[in-house]
Coordinates of N, CA and C in Angstrom, one line a residue:
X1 N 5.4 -21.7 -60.1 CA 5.2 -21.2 -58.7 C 3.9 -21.7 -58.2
X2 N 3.8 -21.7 -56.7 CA 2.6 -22.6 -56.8 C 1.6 -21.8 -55.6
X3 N 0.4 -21.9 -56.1 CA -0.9 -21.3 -55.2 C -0.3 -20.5 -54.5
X4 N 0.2 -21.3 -53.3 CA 0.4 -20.6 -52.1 C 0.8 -19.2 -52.2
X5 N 2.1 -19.4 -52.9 CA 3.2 -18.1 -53.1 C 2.1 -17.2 -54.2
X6 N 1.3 -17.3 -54.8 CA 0.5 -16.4 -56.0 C -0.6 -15.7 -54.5
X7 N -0.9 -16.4 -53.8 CA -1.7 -15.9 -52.5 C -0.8 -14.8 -51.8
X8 N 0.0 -15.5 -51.0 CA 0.7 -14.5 -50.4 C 1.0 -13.1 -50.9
X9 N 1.8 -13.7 -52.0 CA 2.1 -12.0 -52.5 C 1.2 -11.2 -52.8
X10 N -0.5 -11.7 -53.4 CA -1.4 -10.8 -53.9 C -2.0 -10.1 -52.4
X11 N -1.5 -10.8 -51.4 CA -1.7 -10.4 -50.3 C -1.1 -9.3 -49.8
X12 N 0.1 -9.8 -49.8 CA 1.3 -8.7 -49.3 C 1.4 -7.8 -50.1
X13 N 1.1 -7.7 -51.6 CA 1.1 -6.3 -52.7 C -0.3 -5.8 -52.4
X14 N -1.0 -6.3 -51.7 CA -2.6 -5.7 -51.4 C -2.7 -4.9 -50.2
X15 N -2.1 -5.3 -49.4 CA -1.7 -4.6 -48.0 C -0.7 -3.3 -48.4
X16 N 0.6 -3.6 -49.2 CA 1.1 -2.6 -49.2 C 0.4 -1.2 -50.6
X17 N -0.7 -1.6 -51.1 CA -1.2 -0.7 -52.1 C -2.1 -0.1 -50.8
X18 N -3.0 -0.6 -50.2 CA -4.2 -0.3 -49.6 C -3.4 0.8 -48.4
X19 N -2.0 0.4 -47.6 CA -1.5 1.1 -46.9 C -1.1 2.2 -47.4
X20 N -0.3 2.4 -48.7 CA 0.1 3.4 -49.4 C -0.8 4.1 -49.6
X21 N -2.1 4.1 -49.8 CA -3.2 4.9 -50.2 C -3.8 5.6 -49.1
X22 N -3.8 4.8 -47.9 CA -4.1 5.6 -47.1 C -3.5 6.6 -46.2
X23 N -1.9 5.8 -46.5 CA -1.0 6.7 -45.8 C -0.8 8.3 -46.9
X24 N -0.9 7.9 -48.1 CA -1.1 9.5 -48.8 C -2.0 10.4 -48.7
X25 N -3.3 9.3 -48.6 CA -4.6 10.7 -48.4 C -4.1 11.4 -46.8
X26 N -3.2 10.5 -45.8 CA -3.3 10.9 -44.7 C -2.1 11.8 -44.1
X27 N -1.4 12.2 -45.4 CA -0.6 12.7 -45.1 C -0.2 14.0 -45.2
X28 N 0.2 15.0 -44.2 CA -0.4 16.3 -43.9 C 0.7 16.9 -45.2
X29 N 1.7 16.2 -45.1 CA 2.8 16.9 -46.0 C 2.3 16.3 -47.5
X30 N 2.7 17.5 -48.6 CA 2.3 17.4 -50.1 C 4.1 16.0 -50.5
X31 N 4.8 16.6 -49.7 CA 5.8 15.4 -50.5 C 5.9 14.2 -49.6
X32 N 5.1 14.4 -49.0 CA 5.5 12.7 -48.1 C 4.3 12.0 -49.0
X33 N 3.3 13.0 -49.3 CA 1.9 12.0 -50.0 C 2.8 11.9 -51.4
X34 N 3.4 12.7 -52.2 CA 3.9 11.9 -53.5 C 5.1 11.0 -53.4
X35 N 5.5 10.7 -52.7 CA 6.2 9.8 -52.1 C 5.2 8.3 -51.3
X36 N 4.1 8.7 -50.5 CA 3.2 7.7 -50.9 C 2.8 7.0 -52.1
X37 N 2.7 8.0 -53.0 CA 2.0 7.9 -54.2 C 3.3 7.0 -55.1
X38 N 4.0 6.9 -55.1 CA 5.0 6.3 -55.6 C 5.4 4.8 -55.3
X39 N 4.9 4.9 -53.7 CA 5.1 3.2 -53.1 C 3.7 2.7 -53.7
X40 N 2.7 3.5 -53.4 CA 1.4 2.6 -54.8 C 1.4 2.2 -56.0
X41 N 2.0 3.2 -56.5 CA 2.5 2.4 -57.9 C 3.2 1.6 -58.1
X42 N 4.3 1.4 -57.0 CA 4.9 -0.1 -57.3 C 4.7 -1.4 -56.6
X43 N 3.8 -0.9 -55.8 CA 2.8 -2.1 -55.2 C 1.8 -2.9 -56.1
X44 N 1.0 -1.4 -57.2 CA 0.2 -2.0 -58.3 C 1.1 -2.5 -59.1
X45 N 2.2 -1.9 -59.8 CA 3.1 -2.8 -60.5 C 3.2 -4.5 -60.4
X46 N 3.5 -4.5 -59.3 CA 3.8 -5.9 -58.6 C 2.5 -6.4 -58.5
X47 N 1.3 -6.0 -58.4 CA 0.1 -6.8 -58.5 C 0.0 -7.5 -60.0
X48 N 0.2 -6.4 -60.8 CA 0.3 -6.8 -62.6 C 1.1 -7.9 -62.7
X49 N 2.3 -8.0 -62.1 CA 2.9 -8.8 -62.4 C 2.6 -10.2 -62.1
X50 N 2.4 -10.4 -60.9 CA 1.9 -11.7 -60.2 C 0.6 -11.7 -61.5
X51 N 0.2 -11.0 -61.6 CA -1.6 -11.5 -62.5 C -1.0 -11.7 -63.7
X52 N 0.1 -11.5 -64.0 CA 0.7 -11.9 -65.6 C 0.5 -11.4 -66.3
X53 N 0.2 -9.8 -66.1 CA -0.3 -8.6 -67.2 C 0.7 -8.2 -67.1
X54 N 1.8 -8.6 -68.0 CA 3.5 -8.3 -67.7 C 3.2 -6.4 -69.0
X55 N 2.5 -6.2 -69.4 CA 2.5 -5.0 -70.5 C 2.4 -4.2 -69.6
X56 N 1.3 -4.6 -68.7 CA 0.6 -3.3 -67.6 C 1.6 -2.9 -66.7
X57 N 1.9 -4.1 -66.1 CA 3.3 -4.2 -64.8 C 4.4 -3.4 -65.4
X58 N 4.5 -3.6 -66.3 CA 5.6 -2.5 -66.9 C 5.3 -1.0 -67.3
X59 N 4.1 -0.8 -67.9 CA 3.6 0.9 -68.2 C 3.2 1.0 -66.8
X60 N 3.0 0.2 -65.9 CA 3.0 0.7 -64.3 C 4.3 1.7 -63.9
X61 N 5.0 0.9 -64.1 CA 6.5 0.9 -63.4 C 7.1 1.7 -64.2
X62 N 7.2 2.1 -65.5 CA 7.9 2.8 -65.9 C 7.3 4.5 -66.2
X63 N 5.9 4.1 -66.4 CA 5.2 5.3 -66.8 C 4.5 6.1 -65.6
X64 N 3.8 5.0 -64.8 CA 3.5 5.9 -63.4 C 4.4 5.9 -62.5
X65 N 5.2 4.5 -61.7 CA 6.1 4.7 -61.0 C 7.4 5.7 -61.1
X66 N 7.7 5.4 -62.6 CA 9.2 6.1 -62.8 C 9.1 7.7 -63.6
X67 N 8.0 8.0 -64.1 CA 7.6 9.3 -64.1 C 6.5 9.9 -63.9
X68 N 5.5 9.3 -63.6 CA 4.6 10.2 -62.9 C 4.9 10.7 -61.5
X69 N 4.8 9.3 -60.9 CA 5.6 10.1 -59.2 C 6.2 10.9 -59.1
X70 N 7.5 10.8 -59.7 CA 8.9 11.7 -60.0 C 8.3 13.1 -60.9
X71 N 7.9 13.1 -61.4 CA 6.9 14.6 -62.0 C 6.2 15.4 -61.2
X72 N 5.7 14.7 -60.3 CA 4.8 15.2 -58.8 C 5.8 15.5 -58.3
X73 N 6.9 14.4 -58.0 CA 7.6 15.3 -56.8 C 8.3 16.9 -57.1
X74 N 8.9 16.6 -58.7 CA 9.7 17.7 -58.9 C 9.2 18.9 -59.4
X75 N 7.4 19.0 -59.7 CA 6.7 19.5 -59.4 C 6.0 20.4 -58.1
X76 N 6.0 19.7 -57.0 CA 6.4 19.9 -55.8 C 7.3 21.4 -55.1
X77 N 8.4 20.5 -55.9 CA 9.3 21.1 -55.5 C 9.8 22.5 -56.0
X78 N 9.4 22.4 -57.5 CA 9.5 23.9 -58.0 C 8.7 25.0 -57.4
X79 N 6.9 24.7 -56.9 CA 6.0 25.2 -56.9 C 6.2 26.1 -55.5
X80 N 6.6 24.9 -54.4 CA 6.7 25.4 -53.3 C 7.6 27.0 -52.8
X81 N 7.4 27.3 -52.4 CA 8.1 28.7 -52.4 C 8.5 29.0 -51.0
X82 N 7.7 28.2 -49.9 CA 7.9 28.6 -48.8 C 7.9 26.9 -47.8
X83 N 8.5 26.9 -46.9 CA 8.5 25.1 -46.2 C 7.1 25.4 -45.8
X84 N 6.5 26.2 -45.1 CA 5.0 26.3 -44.7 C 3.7 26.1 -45.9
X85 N 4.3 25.5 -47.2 CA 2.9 25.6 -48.3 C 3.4 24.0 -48.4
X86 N 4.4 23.4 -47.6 CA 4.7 22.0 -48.1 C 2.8 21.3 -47.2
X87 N 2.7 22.0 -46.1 CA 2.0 21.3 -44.8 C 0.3 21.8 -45.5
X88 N -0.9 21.0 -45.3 CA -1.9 20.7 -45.9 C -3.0 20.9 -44.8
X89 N -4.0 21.4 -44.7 CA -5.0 21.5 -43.6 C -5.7 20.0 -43.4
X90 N -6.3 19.9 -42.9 CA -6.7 18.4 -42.5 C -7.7 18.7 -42.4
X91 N -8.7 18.3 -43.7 CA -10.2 18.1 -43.6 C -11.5 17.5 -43.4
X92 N -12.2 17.5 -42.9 CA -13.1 16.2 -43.2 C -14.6 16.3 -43.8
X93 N -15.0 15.1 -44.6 CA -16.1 15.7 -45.3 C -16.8 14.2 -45.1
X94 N -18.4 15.0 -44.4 CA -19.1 13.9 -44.0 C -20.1 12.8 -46.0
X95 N -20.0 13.7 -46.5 CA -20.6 13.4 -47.7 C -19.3 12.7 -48.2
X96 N -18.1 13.0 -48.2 CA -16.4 11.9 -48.7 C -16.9 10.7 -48.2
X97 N -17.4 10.6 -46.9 CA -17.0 9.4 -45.9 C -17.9 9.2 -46.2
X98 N -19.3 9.4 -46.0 CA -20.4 8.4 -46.9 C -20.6 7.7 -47.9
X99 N -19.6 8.6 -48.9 CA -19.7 7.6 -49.8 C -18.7 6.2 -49.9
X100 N -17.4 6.8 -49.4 CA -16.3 5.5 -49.1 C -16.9 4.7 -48.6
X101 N -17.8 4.7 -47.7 CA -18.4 3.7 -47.0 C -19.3 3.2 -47.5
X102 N -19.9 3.5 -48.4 CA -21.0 2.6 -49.5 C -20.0 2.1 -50.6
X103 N -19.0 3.1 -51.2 CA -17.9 2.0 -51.7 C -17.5 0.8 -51.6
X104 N -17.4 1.0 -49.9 CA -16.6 -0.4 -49.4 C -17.7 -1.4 -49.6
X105 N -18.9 -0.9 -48.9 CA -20.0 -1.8 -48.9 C -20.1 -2.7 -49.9
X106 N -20.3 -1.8 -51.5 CA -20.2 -2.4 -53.1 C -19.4 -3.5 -53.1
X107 N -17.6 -2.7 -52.9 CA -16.8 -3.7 -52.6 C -16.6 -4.9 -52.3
X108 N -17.5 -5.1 -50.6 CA -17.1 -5.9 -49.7 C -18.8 -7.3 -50.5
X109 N -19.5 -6.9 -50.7 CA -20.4 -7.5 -51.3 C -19.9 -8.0 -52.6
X110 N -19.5 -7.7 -53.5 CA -18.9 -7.8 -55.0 C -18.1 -9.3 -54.7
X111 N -17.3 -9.0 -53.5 CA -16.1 -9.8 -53.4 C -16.6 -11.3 -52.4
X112 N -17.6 -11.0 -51.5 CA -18.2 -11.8 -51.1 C -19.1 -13.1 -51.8
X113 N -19.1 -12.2 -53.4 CA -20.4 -13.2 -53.9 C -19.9 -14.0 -54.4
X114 N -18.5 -13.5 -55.5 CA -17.4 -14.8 -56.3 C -16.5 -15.3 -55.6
X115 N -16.1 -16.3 -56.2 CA -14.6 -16.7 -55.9 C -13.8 -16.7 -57.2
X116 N -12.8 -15.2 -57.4 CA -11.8 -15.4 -58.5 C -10.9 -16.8 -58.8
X117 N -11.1 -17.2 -60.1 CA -9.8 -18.3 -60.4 C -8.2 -17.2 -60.6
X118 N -7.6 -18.5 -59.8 CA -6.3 -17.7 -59.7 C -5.6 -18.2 -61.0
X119 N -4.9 -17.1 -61.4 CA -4.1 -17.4 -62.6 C -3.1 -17.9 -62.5
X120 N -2.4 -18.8 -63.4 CA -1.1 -19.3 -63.3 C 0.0 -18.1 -63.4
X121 N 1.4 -18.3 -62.4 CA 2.1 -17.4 -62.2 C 3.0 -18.1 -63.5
X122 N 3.4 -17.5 -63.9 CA 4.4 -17.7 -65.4 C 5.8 -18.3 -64.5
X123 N 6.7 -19.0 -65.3 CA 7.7 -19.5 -65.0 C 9.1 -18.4 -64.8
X124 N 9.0 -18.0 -66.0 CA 10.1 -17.0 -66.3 C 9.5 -15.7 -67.0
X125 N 10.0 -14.6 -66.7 CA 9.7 -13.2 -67.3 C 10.7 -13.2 -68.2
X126 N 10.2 -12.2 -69.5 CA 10.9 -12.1 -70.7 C 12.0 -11.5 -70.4
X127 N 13.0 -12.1 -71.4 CA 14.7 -11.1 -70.8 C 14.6 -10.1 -71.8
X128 N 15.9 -9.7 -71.9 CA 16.0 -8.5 -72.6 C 15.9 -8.5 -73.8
X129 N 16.3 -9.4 -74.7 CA 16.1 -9.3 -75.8 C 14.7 -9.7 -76.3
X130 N 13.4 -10.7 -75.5 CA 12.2 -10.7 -75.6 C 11.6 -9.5 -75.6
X131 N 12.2 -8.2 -74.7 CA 11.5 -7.5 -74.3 C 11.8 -6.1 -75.4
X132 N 12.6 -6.1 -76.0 CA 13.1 -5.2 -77.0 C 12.3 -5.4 -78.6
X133 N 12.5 -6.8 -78.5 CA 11.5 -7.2 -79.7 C 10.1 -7.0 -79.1
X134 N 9.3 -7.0 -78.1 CA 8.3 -6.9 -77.6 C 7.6 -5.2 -77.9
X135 N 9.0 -4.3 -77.7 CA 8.8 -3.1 -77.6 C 8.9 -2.4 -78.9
X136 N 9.8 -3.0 -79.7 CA 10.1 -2.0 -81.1 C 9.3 -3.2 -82.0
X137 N 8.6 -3.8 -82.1 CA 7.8 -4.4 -83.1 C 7.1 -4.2 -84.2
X138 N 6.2 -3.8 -84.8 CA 5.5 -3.4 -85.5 C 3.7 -3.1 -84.5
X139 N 3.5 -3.8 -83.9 CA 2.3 -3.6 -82.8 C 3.1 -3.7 -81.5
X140 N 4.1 -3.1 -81.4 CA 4.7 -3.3 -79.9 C 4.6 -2.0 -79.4
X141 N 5.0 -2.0 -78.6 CA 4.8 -0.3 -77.1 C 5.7 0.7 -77.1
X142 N 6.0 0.6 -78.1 CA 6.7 2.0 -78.8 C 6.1 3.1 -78.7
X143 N 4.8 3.0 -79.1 CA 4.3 4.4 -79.9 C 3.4 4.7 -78.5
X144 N 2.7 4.1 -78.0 CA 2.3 4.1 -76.7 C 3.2 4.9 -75.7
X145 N 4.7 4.4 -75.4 CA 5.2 5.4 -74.7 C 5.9 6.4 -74.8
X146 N 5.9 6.5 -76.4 CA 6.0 8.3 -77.2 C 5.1 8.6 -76.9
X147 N 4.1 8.4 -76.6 CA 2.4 9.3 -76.3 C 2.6 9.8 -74.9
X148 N 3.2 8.7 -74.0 CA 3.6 8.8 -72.9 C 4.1 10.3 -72.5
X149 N 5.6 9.8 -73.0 CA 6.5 10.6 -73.1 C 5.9 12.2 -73.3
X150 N 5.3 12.7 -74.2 CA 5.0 13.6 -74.3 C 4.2 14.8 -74.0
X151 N 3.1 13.5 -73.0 CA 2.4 14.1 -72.1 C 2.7 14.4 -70.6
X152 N 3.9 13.6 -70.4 CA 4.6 14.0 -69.3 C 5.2 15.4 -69.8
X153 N 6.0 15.5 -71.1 CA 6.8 16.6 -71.7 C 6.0 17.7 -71.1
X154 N 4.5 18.0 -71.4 CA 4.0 19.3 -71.9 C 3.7 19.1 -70.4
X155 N 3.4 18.6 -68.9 CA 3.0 18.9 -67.9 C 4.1 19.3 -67.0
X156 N 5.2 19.2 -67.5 CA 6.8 19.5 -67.1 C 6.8 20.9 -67.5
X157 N 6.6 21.3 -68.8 CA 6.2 22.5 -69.2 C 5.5 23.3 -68.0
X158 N 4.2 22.7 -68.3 CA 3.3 23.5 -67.9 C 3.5 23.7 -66.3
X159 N 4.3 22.7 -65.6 CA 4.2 23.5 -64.2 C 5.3 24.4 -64.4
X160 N 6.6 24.1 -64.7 CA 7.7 25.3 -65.3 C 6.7 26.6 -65.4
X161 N 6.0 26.9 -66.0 CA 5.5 28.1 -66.3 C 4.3 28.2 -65.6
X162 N 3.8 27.7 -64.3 CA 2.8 27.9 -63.4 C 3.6 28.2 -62.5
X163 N 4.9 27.9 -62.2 CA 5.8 28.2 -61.0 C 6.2 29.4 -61.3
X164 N 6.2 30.5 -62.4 CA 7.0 31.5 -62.9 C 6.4 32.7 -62.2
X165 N 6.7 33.8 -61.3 CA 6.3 35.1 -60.5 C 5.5 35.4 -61.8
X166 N 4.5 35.7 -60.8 CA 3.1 36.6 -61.7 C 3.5 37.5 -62.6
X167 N 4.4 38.6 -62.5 CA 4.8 40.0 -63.3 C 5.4 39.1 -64.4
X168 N 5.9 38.0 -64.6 CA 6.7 37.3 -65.8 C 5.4 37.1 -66.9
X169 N 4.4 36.5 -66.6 CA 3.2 35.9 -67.2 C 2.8 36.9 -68.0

């Protein structure tokens, strides 16, 4: 694949993470922002991938995109009890904003001083059977996403029994 297309898309996955993030802090409803929060993770996904961190791009996509978000939402949804606890007050904090804005500063200086070498975009991504043997290996990401797995388990739990009427507890 060449330059150009390695540009563009880190562009176009840069725009749609940066939009996504803002569109969730800015959004008055709790499930429209995990629903934001869901298009960021697979905008970072897709960053991984273009950069060739095909391990990450994937515990992106499978572990934050496809259950974290989805845990928030259905989290969400148990908790809420009323459509009026969906809607969020809109705050503002002059100490938040000061600091984002020295963030950016950091940022915008950091980025100003290098120029990153771009990585070569890989030809082909592993198929299925690369990716099975990649996963059940003896150092492969098996055990990683039983770790996963189970910490999603016990926060599945734990809002189950945070959603439960007080006199139950």
């Amino acid at each position: 694949m060449s330059d150009m297309f390695v540009t563009v898309s880190t562009v176009a996955l840069g725009i749609v993470v940066l939009g996504s993030a803002v569109m969730m802090l800015a959004s008055r409803n709790v499930v429209h922002a995990a629903y934001w929060l869901l298009a960021l993770s697979l905008g970072a996904a897709g960053l991984f991938a273009v950069l060739q961190a095909t391990y990450l791009a994937l515990v992106q996509l499978l572990v934050y995109a496809g259950a974290v978000a989805i845990l928030n939402i259905f989290t969400i949804m148990i908790t809420l009890r009323r459509r009026e606890d969906a809607v969020r007050e809109r705050e503002f904090s002059v100490p938040a904003a000061a600091l984002a804005l020295v963030f950016f500063g950091v940022v915008a200086y950091a980025v100003s001083q290098g120029v990153p070498a771009a990585a070569p975009v890989p030809q082909t991504f592993p198929g299925i059977a690369e990716f099975g043997a990649m996963l059940f290996s003896v150092d492969g990401w098996a055990l990683p996403f039983e770790i996963a797995s189970l910490v999603l388990t016990a926060a599945l739990v734990a809002a189950v029994w945070w959603s439960r009427e007080e006199e139950a507890r």
